[in-house]
Structure formats: C-alpha cells, structure tokens
Amino acid sequence: MTAWKETVGGRRALTILRSRPFLTVAIVAAVWIVASFVSRGFGAYGHLRYLVELAAVIGLVAAGQTFVVIAGGIDLSVAAIVTVSAVSLPLLSWQADPTGLTAVLAVLALTTTIGLVNGLGVALLRVHPMIMTLAMATFLQGLLIIIAGGSAVTAENPLVRWIGNARPAGIPAGVLLWVAVSVIVLAAMHATSFGARLFAMGANPLAATLSGVPFASTTLAVYGISGFTSGLAGVLVLGMNGQGYVGIGDPYLLASIAAVVLGGTSILGGLGTYAGTIPGAILLVTITALITVVNASPGWRSILFGSLILGLLLLSGREQARR
C-alpha cells in the first residue's frame, strides 16, 4: 500500500480522493442512497432526472458566481438578473422571428450588460463588489416592480418553451444546456490564459497586477460572464415555470453561493473549480427534496444552507491561513 502511494498514479489518486469536489460527489451519492431508503420513489430515475433538471438552474447561476469568487469578488445581483431575464423576455416580441431566438439573444445581451456595469463599478470606480452588486440588485428590483408590478407574464416564446420542456433522447434540454455550459466554463477556467489570470488575481491582486495581469479587463469579463449565465438561468427557469414574475430569481442568490463554497472554491478567491460547483448544486437540490420528503419545515432548508456556508467559510479561512 505504501509503495502504491509513492507512485505518480497513487499520488494523483490520493489528491483526487482528498479534494473537496470528490468529497461533495461522495456526499451527494450518500444522501441519494439514504433518501432512497427514506422514500421509496426518491431513487427512481424519473425523480433523479427531475432533481438534476432543477440543479441546472442553480448550476448556471453558480457558473458565473464561481468565476467571480475565484477572482476575489462576489456577485449579489445574480438573483435580480435572473428575474430581469425571466420577466423581460416575455415582454419582447419580434414577429419577424417566429423561433424566438432574437428575443432570447436580446435578453442575454441585456443581462451581460448589467454584469459589465457591475464590473465597471468594481474595476474602475473601485466600489467593493458586495456594495456594487447589492446596489445593482436593489436598483433592478425597484425597476422590475415599476415595469411588471405584481402580475406574472406568460412565456410564449417557442425557443424558451423548448428549453424548459423538451427532452431530446429522454434528457431535459435544460440539463443538456447545463452540460454544454459546464464544458465551456471548465475549459475557460483551466485551459486558457484567462483562467490563469483569474486564479492569479484572486490569490494576490497586487502581485498579479505587478506581474502584468490586466485587472480591469479581467474584472469586467468575470462580471459580464456572471450576468450572462444568470440571464441564461432566467431563460431556463422561465421555460420550466411557464411564467415570469418579480422575485422568481430570489432563491438562487444563496443557492449559487452555497454551491460554490460546497464545491471547494475559496470564498476568499484564488482557489477552486467549477468541477466542484456542479455536484454542489446537485447536493443543494437533493437536500431540499429530502427536507420536503420528510415533511420538515421549509425554514430548516435556510438554516441548513446558512450553516453549510458558515462552516465552509470557516474551513476556507483556515485553509487560506495555512497557505
């Protein structure tokens, strides 16, 4: 056993087994197994597929959040951006485009622009990310109340309905969308110079800047990405629900942060991977479903999520101190 540990393959295997993403995957598997015994239908393929479909929305929001957190920031406007996407898209209509693609692209351009405005505030005006994105969220919520009021808007866009309801080869289109985004995110994060700059800036902003890392453009990029992925999540949640309304994105703020830290990304920046955020999103949805199955109060979900985040923040702080 000792000899195996000394080999290159053994060391790599041990590194994977000790990693936070692997631990998160193991916890997901354990919770699914326990839940299958608690509720007979919990482990059915159809139910698990439904859970992954719900996790896709969190995963899309958390994709941009992972970029921002690794870069040393945080985005508290993601929930409001999801709502902007879900509410504004049904209000857009181009008769010349029966597919609905033009409206979707317009909304994604809008949400990306919102993210870029966040980035401008953080990079050029030097506003703290928490203050900048919280102010943006407050502004957007007020604007949405003025525009939409308390009424729900129905999604009649053909592309949105397809994304929310289609099941090519038995797989939800939303899950396929999440898989495609995940591949792109992981490639950008770990196989490009942009990803290297991202980690350098999050680990030590001053040293990264002195080394030639473009702080302003990198910051703009990560917040723009966060706006885009949150907008994409809004399209998906609109398609799944069939309606958009003010507040539809509210559950995804805490969930996106929880998925990021559950997956091993340091809230202090400079360390992490979206490969951990993916099972983190699935774990959150699974826990929520399990709480529903055992008829526990919804308040326990908030207590559990908050406790998980606080515990992982403490763990991340200790790991950062050791480095």
Short mmCIF file of C-alpha atoms in Angstrom, two decimals:
data_model
loop_
_atom_site.label_atom_id
_atom_site.label_comp_id
_atom_site.label_asym_id
_atom_site.label_seq_id
_atom_site.Cartn_x
_atom_site.Cartn_y
_atom_site.Cartn_z
CA MET A 1 0.00 0.00 0.00
CA THR A 2 2.83 2.39 0.89
CA ALA A 3 4.61 1.59 -2.37
CA TRP A 4 1.46 2.36 -4.34
CA LYS A 5 1.16 5.75 -2.62
CA GLU A 6 4.68 6.62 -3.76
CA THR A 7 3.85 6.12 -7.44
CA VAL A 8 2.73 9.01 -9.64
CA GLY A 9 -0.65 7.38 -10.20
CA GLY A 10 -1.05 6.75 -6.49
CA ARG A 11 -0.30 10.35 -5.59
CA ARG A 12 -2.76 11.62 -8.20
CA ALA A 13 -5.44 9.25 -6.94
CA LEU A 14 -4.92 10.37 -3.35
CA THR A 15 -5.08 14.01 -4.41
CA ILE A 16 -8.43 13.40 -6.12
CA LEU A 17 -9.80 11.43 -3.17
CA ARG A 18 -8.84 14.22 -0.76
CA SER A 19 -10.22 17.02 -2.93
CA ARG A 20 -13.37 18.93 -1.97
CA PRO A 21 -15.11 18.22 -5.31
CA PHE A 22 -14.73 14.46 -4.77
CA LEU A 23 -16.00 14.84 -1.21
CA THR A 24 -19.04 16.72 -2.49
CA VAL A 25 -19.75 13.97 -5.04
CA ALA A 26 -19.45 11.37 -2.27
CA ILE A 27 -21.89 13.32 -0.08
CA VAL A 28 -24.38 13.58 -2.98
CA ALA A 29 -24.19 9.81 -3.51
CA ALA A 30 -24.63 9.14 0.23
CA VAL A 31 -27.62 11.49 0.51
CA TRP A 32 -29.25 9.87 -2.54
CA ILE A 33 -28.78 6.41 -1.04
CA VAL A 34 -30.16 7.44 2.36
CA ALA A 35 -33.07 9.28 0.74
CA SER A 36 -33.90 6.21 -1.34
CA PHE A 37 -34.46 4.26 1.88
CA VAL A 38 -36.46 7.08 3.48
CA SER A 39 -38.74 7.47 0.44
CA ARG A 40 -39.28 4.55 -1.94
CA GLY A 41 -39.67 6.70 -5.05
CA PHE A 42 -36.77 9.06 -4.31
CA GLY A 43 -34.20 6.96 -6.14
CA ALA A 44 -36.33 6.42 -9.24
CA TYR A 45 -34.73 7.53 -12.49
CA GLY A 46 -37.51 9.99 -13.25
CA HIS A 47 -37.16 11.70 -9.87
CA LEU A 48 -33.37 11.90 -10.03
CA ARG A 49 -33.62 13.33 -13.53
CA TYR A 50 -36.02 15.96 -12.21
CA LEU A 51 -33.59 16.87 -9.41
CA VAL A 52 -30.74 17.32 -11.89
CA GLU A 53 -33.04 19.48 -14.03
CA LEU A 54 -33.70 21.72 -11.02
CA ALA A 55 -29.98 21.76 -10.22
CA ALA A 56 -29.28 23.01 -13.75
CA VAL A 57 -30.75 26.42 -12.88
CA ILE A 58 -28.57 26.74 -9.78
CA GLY A 59 -25.61 25.40 -11.74
CA LEU A 60 -25.97 28.05 -14.44
CA VAL A 61 -26.18 30.89 -11.91
CA ALA A 62 -23.29 29.40 -9.94
CA ALA A 63 -21.14 29.15 -13.09
CA GLY A 64 -20.74 32.91 -13.25
CA GLN A 65 -20.58 33.14 -9.47
CA THR A 66 -17.64 30.70 -9.48
CA PHE A 67 -15.71 32.94 -11.89
CA VAL A 68 -16.38 35.99 -9.74
CA VAL A 69 -15.48 34.31 -6.44
CA ILE A 70 -12.24 32.80 -7.78
CA ALA A 71 -11.30 36.29 -8.98
CA GLY A 72 -11.74 37.55 -5.42
CA GLY A 73 -15.19 39.11 -5.69
CA ILE A 74 -18.83 38.22 -5.14
CA ASP A 75 -22.00 38.91 -7.11
CA LEU A 76 -25.12 39.64 -5.04
CA SER A 77 -27.10 40.76 -8.09
CA VAL A 78 -27.47 37.29 -9.67
CA ALA A 79 -30.99 36.73 -8.31
CA ALA A 80 -32.18 40.09 -9.63
CA ILE A 81 -30.58 39.38 -13.02
CA VAL A 82 -32.38 36.01 -13.20
CA THR A 83 -35.62 37.87 -12.54
CA VAL A 84 -34.81 40.51 -15.17
CA SER A 85 -34.33 37.77 -17.73
CA ALA A 86 -37.48 35.85 -16.78
CA VAL A 87 -39.71 38.95 -16.66
CA SER A 88 -38.38 40.97 -19.60
CA LEU A 89 -38.18 38.12 -22.12
CA PRO A 90 -41.98 37.60 -22.44
CA LEU A 91 -42.35 41.34 -22.99
CA LEU A 92 -40.13 41.19 -26.07
CA SER A 93 -41.65 40.03 -29.32
CA TRP A 94 -40.32 40.04 -32.88
CA GLN A 95 -42.90 38.96 -35.41
CA ALA A 96 -40.12 38.58 -38.00
CA ASP A 97 -38.50 35.83 -35.90
CA PRO A 98 -41.01 33.05 -35.16
CA THR A 99 -38.28 30.93 -33.47
CA GLY A 100 -37.94 33.37 -30.57
CA LEU A 101 -34.13 33.35 -30.81
CA THR A 102 -33.86 37.11 -31.36
CA ALA A 103 -35.70 37.86 -28.11
CA VAL A 104 -33.52 35.41 -26.18
CA LEU A 105 -30.31 36.93 -27.58
CA ALA A 106 -31.57 40.44 -26.77
CA VAL A 107 -32.25 39.48 -23.15
CA LEU A 108 -28.87 37.77 -22.79
CA ALA A 109 -27.22 40.90 -24.19
CA LEU A 110 -29.14 42.94 -21.58
CA THR A 111 -28.11 40.73 -18.66
CA THR A 112 -24.50 40.63 -19.84
CA THR A 113 -24.53 44.44 -19.98
CA ILE A 114 -25.81 44.54 -16.39
CA GLY A 115 -22.90 42.33 -15.40
CA LEU A 116 -20.46 44.59 -17.24
CA VAL A 117 -21.84 47.61 -15.35
CA ASN A 118 -21.09 45.73 -12.13
CA GLY A 119 -17.58 45.11 -13.41
CA LEU A 120 -17.10 48.78 -14.27
CA GLY A 121 -18.10 49.80 -10.77
CA VAL A 122 -15.69 47.32 -9.20
CA ALA A 123 -12.75 47.78 -11.59
CA LEU A 124 -12.83 51.49 -12.43
CA LEU A 125 -14.71 53.12 -9.56
CA ARG A 126 -13.15 50.72 -7.01
CA VAL A 127 -16.50 50.10 -5.32
CA HIS A 128 -16.43 46.98 -3.14
CA PRO A 129 -18.02 44.06 -5.04
CA MET A 130 -20.53 43.42 -2.29
CA ILE A 131 -21.71 47.05 -2.25
CA MET A 132 -21.73 47.41 -6.04
CA THR A 133 -23.70 44.26 -6.77
CA LEU A 134 -26.08 44.78 -3.85
CA ALA A 135 -26.84 48.29 -5.11
CA MET A 136 -27.42 46.89 -8.60
CA ALA A 137 -29.76 44.24 -7.23
CA THR A 138 -31.76 46.86 -5.33
CA PHE A 139 -32.00 49.08 -8.42
CA LEU A 140 -33.14 46.20 -10.63
CA GLN A 141 -35.75 45.03 -8.13
CA GLY A 142 -37.26 48.51 -7.95
CA LEU A 143 -37.24 48.83 -11.73
CA LEU A 144 -38.95 45.47 -12.15
CA ILE A 145 -41.69 46.41 -9.70
CA ILE A 146 -42.37 49.58 -11.69
CA ILE A 147 -42.40 47.73 -15.04
CA ALA A 148 -44.15 44.47 -14.16
CA GLY A 149 -45.89 45.31 -10.90
CA GLY A 150 -47.24 42.26 -9.15
CA SER A 151 -48.51 40.50 -12.24
CA ALA A 152 -46.98 37.43 -13.82
CA VAL A 153 -46.04 37.34 -17.51
CA THR A 154 -46.53 34.22 -19.60
CA ALA A 155 -43.78 32.74 -21.71
CA GLU A 156 -44.97 32.35 -25.30
CA ASN A 157 -41.52 32.26 -26.86
CA PRO A 158 -41.13 28.92 -28.77
CA LEU A 159 -37.41 28.60 -28.00
CA VAL A 160 -37.95 29.28 -24.30
CA ARG A 161 -40.72 26.68 -24.13
CA TRP A 162 -38.49 24.17 -25.89
CA ILE A 163 -35.59 24.78 -23.49
CA GLY A 164 -37.87 24.39 -20.50
CA ASN A 165 -39.87 21.36 -21.61
CA ALA A 166 -38.12 19.41 -24.39
CA ARG A 167 -36.44 16.09 -23.64
CA PRO A 168 -34.18 15.04 -26.53
CA ALA A 169 -33.32 11.34 -26.11
CA GLY A 170 -35.12 11.45 -22.75
CA ILE A 171 -32.75 14.08 -21.33
CA PRO A 172 -34.15 17.50 -20.34
CA ALA A 173 -32.97 20.25 -22.68
CA GLY A 174 -32.06 22.34 -19.63
CA VAL A 175 -29.65 19.65 -18.47
CA LEU A 176 -28.06 19.47 -21.93
CA LEU A 177 -27.70 23.25 -21.84
CA TRP A 178 -26.02 22.98 -18.42
CA VAL A 179 -23.64 20.30 -19.71
CA ALA A 180 -22.64 22.48 -22.67
CA VAL A 181 -22.05 25.50 -20.43
CA SER A 182 -20.09 23.35 -17.96
CA VAL A 183 -17.70 22.15 -20.66
CA ILE A 184 -17.06 25.72 -21.83
CA VAL A 185 -16.62 27.02 -18.27
CA LEU A 186 -14.17 24.29 -17.28
CA ALA A 187 -12.16 24.78 -20.47
CA ALA A 188 -12.01 28.55 -19.97
CA MET A 189 -11.11 28.17 -16.32
CA HIS A 190 -8.38 25.54 -16.60
CA ALA A 191 -7.11 25.53 -20.18
CA THR A 192 -6.75 29.20 -21.12
CA SER A 193 -4.56 32.14 -20.19
CA PHE A 194 -7.72 33.90 -19.00
CA GLY A 195 -8.20 31.18 -16.38
CA ALA A 196 -4.60 31.53 -15.22
CA ARG A 197 -5.06 35.30 -14.85
CA LEU A 198 -8.26 34.66 -12.94
CA PHE A 199 -6.59 32.49 -10.29
CA ALA A 200 -3.58 34.81 -10.03
CA MET A 201 -5.79 37.85 -9.45
CA GLY A 202 -7.86 36.07 -6.83
CA ALA A 203 -4.84 34.74 -4.94
CA ASN A 204 -2.95 38.05 -4.78
CA PRO A 205 -4.38 41.04 -6.67
CA LEU A 206 -1.36 43.28 -6.10
CA ALA A 207 1.19 40.68 -7.18
CA ALA A 208 -0.95 39.77 -10.19
CA THR A 209 -1.23 43.41 -11.27
CA LEU A 210 2.52 43.93 -10.88
CA SER A 211 3.04 40.79 -12.98
CA GLY A 212 1.04 42.27 -15.84
CA VAL A 213 -2.39 40.75 -15.23
CA PRO A 214 -4.97 43.26 -16.59
CA PHE A 215 -7.11 43.82 -13.51
CA ALA A 216 -9.78 45.97 -15.17
CA SER A 217 -10.46 43.78 -18.21
CA THR A 218 -10.40 40.56 -16.17
CA THR A 219 -12.85 42.02 -13.65
CA LEU A 220 -15.13 43.22 -16.44
CA ALA A 221 -15.02 39.76 -18.01
CA VAL A 222 -15.95 37.79 -14.87
CA TYR A 223 -18.90 40.04 -14.02
CA GLY A 224 -20.02 40.02 -17.65
CA ILE A 225 -19.91 36.22 -17.58
CA SER A 226 -21.91 36.21 -14.35
CA GLY A 227 -24.55 38.42 -15.95
CA PHE A 228 -24.71 36.15 -19.00
CA THR A 229 -25.04 32.87 -17.07
CA SER A 230 -27.64 34.39 -14.71
CA GLY A 231 -29.59 35.57 -17.76
CA LEU A 232 -29.35 32.08 -19.22
CA ALA A 233 -30.66 30.65 -15.95
CA GLY A 234 -33.57 33.10 -16.16
CA VAL A 235 -34.42 31.80 -19.63
CA LEU A 236 -34.39 28.23 -18.31
CA VAL A 237 -36.47 28.92 -15.20
CA LEU A 238 -38.97 30.86 -17.34
CA GLY A 239 -39.28 27.92 -19.70
CA MET A 240 -39.72 25.46 -16.84
CA ASN A 241 -42.31 27.53 -14.97
CA GLY A 242 -44.11 28.94 -17.99
CA GLN A 243 -44.38 32.32 -16.27
CA GLY A 244 -42.08 35.04 -15.02
CA TYR A 245 -42.76 37.31 -12.05
CA VAL A 246 -40.91 39.66 -9.73
CA GLY A 247 -38.97 37.59 -7.21
CA ILE A 248 -38.69 34.43 -9.32
CA GLY A 249 -34.91 34.58 -9.06
CA ASP A 250 -34.69 35.19 -5.30
CA PRO A 251 -33.95 31.57 -4.27
CA TYR A 252 -30.84 31.46 -6.44
CA LEU A 253 -28.68 34.04 -4.66
CA LEU A 254 -27.96 31.99 -1.55
CA ALA A 255 -28.06 28.76 -3.55
CA SER A 256 -25.40 29.97 -6.00
CA ILE A 257 -23.02 30.99 -3.21
CA ALA A 258 -23.67 27.75 -1.32
CA ALA A 259 -22.99 25.64 -4.43
CA VAL A 260 -19.69 27.48 -5.00
CA VAL A 261 -18.38 27.02 -1.46
CA LEU A 262 -19.71 23.45 -1.20
CA GLY A 263 -17.67 22.60 -4.28
CA GLY A 264 -14.43 23.71 -2.68
CA THR A 265 -13.98 27.19 -4.10
CA SER A 266 -12.46 29.51 -1.51
CA ILE A 267 -14.73 32.46 -0.78
CA LEU A 268 -11.52 34.47 -0.38
CA GLY A 269 -10.57 33.87 -4.01
CA GLY A 270 -7.69 32.30 -5.88
CA LEU A 271 -8.66 28.67 -5.32
CA GLY A 272 -11.45 26.49 -6.67
CA THR A 273 -13.03 24.83 -9.68
CA TYR A 274 -16.41 24.64 -11.33
CA ALA A 275 -16.00 20.85 -11.24
CA GLY A 276 -16.85 21.13 -7.55
CA THR A 277 -19.69 23.61 -8.03
CA ILE A 278 -21.57 21.12 -10.24
CA PRO A 279 -22.07 18.45 -7.52
CA GLY A 280 -22.57 21.30 -5.04
CA ALA A 281 -25.64 22.43 -6.98
CA ILE A 282 -26.98 18.88 -7.15
CA LEU A 283 -26.41 18.44 -3.40
CA LEU A 284 -28.41 21.57 -2.57
CA VAL A 285 -31.39 20.41 -4.65
CA THR A 286 -31.17 16.93 -3.14
CA ILE A 287 -31.18 18.29 0.41
CA THR A 288 -34.19 20.48 -0.41
CA ALA A 289 -36.04 17.48 -1.85
CA LEU A 290 -35.18 15.36 1.18
CA ILE A 291 -36.50 18.05 3.55
CA THR A 292 -39.74 18.05 1.55
CA VAL A 293 -39.99 14.25 1.67
CA VAL A 294 -39.70 14.11 5.46
CA ASN A 295 -42.27 16.95 5.77
CA ALA A 296 -39.86 19.23 7.61
CA SER A 297 -40.49 22.97 7.76
CA PRO A 298 -39.02 24.94 4.81
CA GLY A 299 -37.23 27.00 7.43
CA TRP A 300 -34.88 24.08 8.01
CA ARG A 301 -33.61 24.49 4.45
CA SER A 302 -32.49 28.06 5.15
CA ILE A 303 -30.98 27.02 8.48
CA LEU A 304 -29.11 24.14 6.83
CA PHE A 305 -27.88 26.23 3.89
CA GLY A 306 -26.72 29.01 6.21
CA SER A 307 -24.95 26.53 8.48
CA LEU A 308 -23.22 24.91 5.50
CA ILE A 309 -21.99 28.25 4.21
CA LEU A 310 -20.77 29.40 7.63
CA GLY A 311 -18.99 26.10 8.25
CA LEU A 312 -17.32 26.11 4.85
CA LEU A 313 -16.33 29.76 5.24
CA LEU A 314 -14.55 28.87 8.47
CA LEU A 315 -12.88 25.93 6.74
CA SER A 316 -11.82 28.10 3.80
CA GLY A 317 -10.38 30.68 6.20
CA ARG A 318 -8.28 28.02 7.92
CA GLU A 319 -7.06 26.65 4.60
CA GLN A 320 -6.15 30.17 3.44
CA ALA A 321 -4.23 30.81 6.66
CA ARG A 322 -2.23 27.61 6.16
CA ARG A 323 -1.22 28.76 2.68
#
